[in-house]
Coordinates of C-alpha atoms in Angstrom, one line a residue:
M1 CA 204.2 76.0 138.5
I2 CA 203.2 79.7 139.9
G3 CA 203.6 80.2 143.7
G4 CA 200.0 80.5 145.6
N5 CA 200.3 83.8 146.3
E6 CA 201.2 84.5 142.7
S7 CA 198.3 85.8 140.8
Y8 CA 197.4 83.9 137.7
A9 CA 196.9 87.5 136.1
A10 CA 200.5 88.2 136.6
G11 CA 202.9 89.1 133.9
P12 CA 202.5 91.2 130.6
M13 CA 200.0 89.6 129.3
P14 CA 197.1 87.6 130.9
M15 CA 196.3 84.2 131.0
S16 CA 193.2 83.2 129.1
Y17 CA 190.0 81.6 130.7
L18 CA 191.3 78.5 130.2
T19 CA 194.5 78.5 131.8
C20 CA 193.1 79.9 134.7
L21 CA 190.5 77.2 135.5
T22 CA 193.6 74.5 134.3
Y23 CA 195.3 76.4 137.6
I24 CA 192.7 76.1 139.6
L25 CA 192.1 72.4 138.7
G26 CA 195.8 71.8 139.7
E27 CA 195.5 73.7 142.6
W28 CA 192.6 71.9 144.4
T29 CA 193.5 68.6 143.1
G30 CA 196.9 68.4 143.6
V31 CA 198.1 66.7 140.0
E32 CA 200.4 68.1 138.3
H33 CA 200.2 68.9 134.6
I34 CA 196.8 68.6 134.6
E35 CA 195.9 70.0 131.9
D36 CA 197.7 66.8 129.8
Y37 CA 194.6 65.2 131.3
L38 CA 192.1 67.8 130.2
S39 CA 193.3 67.4 126.9
Y40 CA 192.7 63.7 126.5
A41 CA 189.4 63.9 128.5
V42 CA 188.4 66.3 125.5
Y43 CA 189.8 64.2 123.2
L44 CA 187.9 60.6 124.2
L45 CA 184.9 62.7 124.2
W46 CA 185.4 63.4 120.8
V47 CA 185.8 60.3 119.8
L48 CA 183.2 59.0 122.2
F49 CA 180.9 61.1 121.1
P50 CA 179.3 60.1 117.6
L51 CA 178.8 56.7 119.8
V52 CA 177.3 58.0 122.5
A53 CA 174.9 59.4 120.1
V54 CA 173.6 56.6 118.8
F55 CA 173.0 55.1 122.0
L56 CA 171.1 58.5 122.9
L57 CA 168.8 59.3 120.0
P58 CA 166.1 56.2 120.7
G59 CA 165.4 58.4 124.2
V60 CA 163.7 61.1 121.7
L61 CA 161.1 59.1 121.0
V62 CA 160.8 57.6 124.9
I63 CA 160.5 61.7 125.3
L64 CA 157.3 61.5 122.4
F65 CA 155.6 59.1 124.0
Y66 CA 156.1 60.9 127.6
T67 CA 155.7 64.3 126.2
S68 CA 152.3 62.6 124.5
I69 CA 151.3 61.4 127.8
L70 CA 151.7 64.6 129.6
L71 CA 149.9 66.8 126.6
L72 CA 147.1 64.8 127.4
H73 CA 147.0 64.7 131.5
I74 CA 146.3 68.4 130.4
Y75 CA 144.0 68.4 128.3
K76 CA 142.1 65.7 130.2
R77 CA 141.9 68.8 133.0
K78 CA 140.8 71.6 130.5
N79 CA 138.7 69.7 128.8
E80 CA 136.9 67.7 132.1
L81 CA 134.0 70.0 132.8
K82 CA 133.0 70.1 129.2
E83 CA 132.7 66.1 129.1
A84 CA 128.5 66.4 128.7
Y85 CA 129.1 68.5 126.0
S86 CA 131.2 66.1 123.5
N87 CA 129.5 63.1 121.7
D88 CA 133.8 61.8 122.3
F89 CA 135.7 63.9 124.4
W90 CA 139.3 62.2 123.3
D91 CA 138.5 63.0 119.7
G92 CA 140.6 66.3 120.3
A93 CA 143.1 64.8 122.3
R94 CA 144.2 62.2 119.2
Q95 CA 144.0 65.2 117.1
M96 CA 146.4 67.0 119.0
L97 CA 149.2 64.2 119.5
A98 CA 148.6 62.8 115.6
T99 CA 149.9 66.4 114.7
L100 CA 152.6 66.3 116.9
W101 CA 153.9 62.6 115.4
D102 CA 153.2 63.3 112.7
G103 CA 155.6 66.6 112.3
H104 CA 158.2 64.7 114.0
G105 CA 157.6 61.8 111.3
R106 CA 157.6 64.6 108.4
I107 CA 160.8 66.6 110.1
W108 CA 162.7 63.8 111.4
H109 CA 162.6 61.1 108.1
G110 CA 160.4 62.7 105.4
Y111 CA 157.5 60.6 106.0
E112 CA 155.9 59.3 103.4
L113 CA 152.4 57.2 103.4
H114 CA 151.6 55.1 100.5
G115 CA 148.4 52.7 99.1
A116 CA 146.5 54.4 101.9
E117 CA 143.2 54.0 99.1
N118 CA 143.8 49.7 99.7
I119 CA 142.6 50.4 102.8
P120 CA 139.0 49.9 102.9
E121 CA 136.2 51.8 104.0
G122 CA 134.9 49.0 106.4
P123 CA 136.4 47.1 109.2
G124 CA 140.2 45.2 108.8
L125 CA 143.0 43.8 110.0
V126 CA 146.4 45.8 108.9
V127 CA 149.5 43.0 109.7
F128 CA 153.2 45.1 109.1
Y129 CA 156.5 43.9 109.9
H130 CA 157.5 45.0 113.2
G131 CA 161.0 47.5 113.0
A132 CA 163.1 48.0 116.5
T133 CA 160.5 50.3 117.9
P134 CA 156.5 50.9 116.3
A135 CA 157.3 54.7 115.5
D136 CA 156.5 53.7 111.8
C137 CA 153.3 52.1 113.1
V138 CA 152.4 55.6 115.4
Y139 CA 153.2 57.5 111.9
F140 CA 150.5 55.3 109.7
M141 CA 147.9 56.2 112.7
A142 CA 148.3 59.7 112.5
R143 CA 149.2 60.4 108.8
L144 CA 145.7 58.1 108.8
L145 CA 143.8 60.2 110.6
I146 CA 144.5 63.4 109.6
Q147 CA 144.0 62.6 106.1
K148 CA 141.6 60.2 106.1
K149 CA 139.2 60.7 109.5
R150 CA 139.7 57.2 109.8
Y151 CA 141.0 55.7 113.7
C152 CA 143.6 52.6 113.6
H153 CA 143.6 50.9 117.0
V154 CA 146.6 48.6 117.9
V155 CA 147.9 45.3 119.4
A156 CA 150.5 46.0 121.8
D157 CA 153.0 43.4 123.8
H158 CA 151.8 42.7 127.6
F159 CA 154.8 44.3 128.8
V160 CA 153.7 47.6 126.7
F161 CA 150.8 48.2 129.6
R162 CA 153.3 47.5 133.1
L163 CA 155.2 50.9 131.6
P164 CA 154.6 53.4 134.0
G165 CA 152.5 56.4 133.2
F166 CA 151.3 55.0 129.8
K167 CA 148.0 53.7 130.6
I168 CA 146.0 56.8 129.9
L169 CA 148.1 57.4 126.3
L170 CA 146.9 53.4 126.0
D171 CA 143.5 54.2 126.5
V172 CA 142.4 57.5 124.9
H173 CA 144.2 55.4 121.3
G174 CA 141.8 52.3 122.5
V175 CA 145.4 49.9 122.6
M176 CA 144.8 45.7 122.7
H177 CA 146.3 43.4 124.3
G178 CA 145.0 41.2 121.6
P179 CA 142.8 38.4 123.0
K180 CA 141.1 36.9 119.9
E181 CA 137.8 37.9 121.2
E182 CA 138.2 42.0 121.9
C183 CA 139.2 41.6 118.3
V184 CA 137.3 39.9 116.6
N185 CA 134.7 42.5 118.5
A186 CA 136.2 44.8 117.7
L187 CA 136.3 44.5 114.2
K188 CA 132.2 43.1 114.1
K189 CA 132.3 47.0 115.2
G190 CA 133.7 48.1 111.5
S191 CA 137.3 49.3 113.3
L192 CA 140.7 48.9 112.1
I193 CA 142.9 47.5 113.6
A194 CA 146.8 46.9 113.5
I195 CA 148.9 43.7 114.4
A196 CA 152.7 43.3 114.1
P197 CA 152.3 39.1 114.2
G198 CA 156.1 38.9 114.9
G199 CA 155.9 41.0 118.0
V200 CA 158.8 42.3 120.0
R201 CA 161.1 38.9 119.0
E202 CA 160.9 40.3 115.4
A203 CA 161.3 43.9 117.2
L204 CA 164.6 42.6 118.6
F205 CA 165.5 39.8 117.1
S206 CA 165.5 40.5 112.7
D207 CA 168.1 42.4 111.5
E208 CA 169.0 43.9 108.1
M209 CA 167.5 41.6 105.8
Y210 CA 164.6 42.0 107.3
T211 CA 163.4 38.5 107.9
I212 CA 160.0 37.6 108.9
I213 CA 159.9 36.3 112.1
W214 CA 156.3 35.2 113.1
G215 CA 157.3 31.2 114.7
N216 CA 153.9 29.5 114.8
R217 CA 151.6 32.4 115.6
K218 CA 148.6 32.4 113.1
G219 CA 145.8 33.6 115.6
F220 CA 146.0 37.2 113.6
A221 CA 144.3 35.1 110.9
Q222 CA 141.9 33.1 112.6
V223 CA 140.8 36.8 114.1
A224 CA 140.2 38.2 110.3
I225 CA 138.4 34.7 109.6
D226 CA 136.0 34.9 112.3
A227 CA 135.3 38.3 112.0
K228 CA 134.6 37.8 108.2
V229 CA 137.3 40.6 107.6
P230 CA 139.9 41.5 104.7
I231 CA 143.7 41.1 105.9
I232 CA 146.0 44.9 104.5
P233 CA 149.6 43.8 104.5
M234 CA 152.2 47.2 105.8
F235 CA 155.7 47.5 105.4
T236 CA 157.6 50.6 106.0
Q237 CA 161.3 51.2 104.1
N238 CA 164.3 51.3 105.6
V239 CA 162.5 50.6 109.4
R240 CA 165.5 48.5 110.9
E241 CA 167.7 51.8 109.4
G242 CA 166.1 54.5 111.7
V243 CA 167.0 52.4 114.7
R244 CA 169.1 48.5 115.5
T245 CA 169.1 46.6 118.0
L246 CA 171.9 44.4 119.1
G247 CA 169.7 41.3 119.3
G248 CA 172.8 39.5 116.8
I249 CA 174.1 39.0 120.6
K250 CA 173.0 35.2 121.5
I251 CA 173.3 35.5 125.2
L252 CA 170.6 38.2 124.9
R253 CA 168.0 36.2 123.0
S254 CA 168.5 33.6 124.9
L255 CA 167.8 36.0 128.2
Y256 CA 164.8 37.0 126.4
E257 CA 163.7 33.7 125.9
R258 CA 163.6 33.6 129.4
I259 CA 162.2 36.5 131.1
R260 CA 160.6 37.4 128.4
L261 CA 161.0 41.1 128.1
P262 CA 162.9 43.5 126.2
I263 CA 166.2 44.4 127.5
V264 CA 167.4 44.0 124.5
P265 CA 170.2 47.6 123.6
V266 CA 169.1 49.3 121.2
Y267 CA 170.6 52.5 119.4
G268 CA 170.6 54.4 116.1
G269 CA 167.5 57.0 116.1
F270 CA 168.8 58.0 112.3
P271 CA 166.9 60.4 110.1
V272 CA 166.6 57.6 107.4
K273 CA 163.8 58.4 104.9
L274 CA 161.2 56.3 105.8
R275 CA 157.8 55.5 103.4
T276 CA 155.1 52.8 104.6
F277 CA 153.7 51.0 101.6
I278 CA 149.8 49.7 102.1
G279 CA 149.5 46.4 100.2
E280 CA 146.4 45.3 98.0
P281 CA 143.4 43.7 100.8
I282 CA 143.3 39.9 101.3
P283 CA 139.9 39.6 101.1
Y284 CA 137.7 37.8 103.6
E285 CA 137.9 33.3 102.6
P286 CA 134.9 31.4 104.0
N287 CA 137.0 28.2 103.4
I288 CA 140.3 29.1 103.6
T289 CA 142.1 27.6 106.9
A290 CA 144.4 29.9 109.6
E291 CA 147.5 28.0 108.1
E292 CA 146.5 28.7 104.3
L293 CA 145.3 33.1 105.7
T294 CA 148.8 32.7 107.8
A295 CA 150.8 31.7 104.8
K296 CA 148.8 34.1 102.7
T297 CA 149.6 37.3 104.3
K298 CA 153.0 36.2 105.1
A299 CA 153.9 36.2 101.6
A300 CA 152.2 39.1 100.5
L301 CA 154.6 40.6 102.8
Q302 CA 157.3 39.6 101.8
A303 CA 157.0 40.5 98.7
L304 CA 156.3 44.4 99.6
I305 CA 159.7 43.9 101.2
E306 CA 161.4 42.8 98.1
K307 CA 159.6 45.2 96.3
H308 CA 160.4 48.4 98.3
Q309 CA 163.2 47.4 100.3
K310 CA 167.0 47.0 98.8
L311 CA 168.3 44.5 100.8
P312 CA 170.8 44.0 102.9
G313 CA 169.6 47.5 104.9
N314 CA 172.1 50.1 104.8
I315 CA 172.0 53.5 106.9
F316 CA 173.9 55.8 104.4
R317 CA 172.2 54.9 101.6
A318 CA 168.6 55.4 103.7
L319 CA 170.3 58.7 104.7
M320 CA 171.0 59.5 101.1
E321 CA 167.5 58.8 100.1
R322 CA 166.4 61.9 101.8
F323 CA 167.3 63.6 98.9
Q324 CA 166.2 61.1 96.1
R325 CA 162.6 61.2 94.7
Q326 CA 162.9 57.3 94.4
N327 CA 164.0 54.3 95.1
K328 CA 163.7 50.9 94.9
E329 CA 160.3 51.0 92.9
D330 CA 157.7 52.3 94.0

């Protein structure tokens, strides 16, 4: 090695910056041949980068949610003096966030909405399959607001209401806890409501076979019966290929059943093709039971999955579908 009193620019040719940095680190740490360790570290970084990336990309959705929250606070401060002159104080904010999320869906997933004509003019209950994240439902709500000027409420799990900073976002968008009485009253007032009966359990523990996990849940069906509204099935193609979970690990399933918190790791954020399909409405029938309507709705949703999703789901195929006009029957 060069002596401590020698310049690292000595000799006929000056050292490169990397060699100079290596020399300084070696002198500072006292480690000989530190360049070998650095080369190994760079190699490990190169090898592990794809693995790290798939766990970090879902964080983009979290960033978008908190960006939405920040924009709402800015909007509130800017417009609170005009509240008395506006019919709906938050209408502009909803349009702004719809544009933000629809732009993300278009750019990152080439998002498409099919069958919007099946959504009735009046109230209705949209029942959808829950992917690892609710991003597809947010894209649907944004596109519906932009194209049809139709606002859709959504029923969320209780843990969402405990997320720090989310209160203003949930209040502005009328996100509901899900008590039957609240949903029935909203529907009777003419609202459109979206709900995933599988909830967090389906989000975390379904798989590339797109298994519907509803258990014995039939409360949504009773809500539709009590409110005398149709049920509209909805499914988003490739929703589990964009973000996947490690829900196949049994200990994580057991832990969830004990504490009921979504601590299962997710990975992905892949720019796969997403298409949301709205099925034909299941009309209100006065003599149908909640059990019968649940079975009917599940069959309709399963039919959408079988019609529009190639099983088992495949990430590479879903990526390639970004370059195709059609895949499975549209």
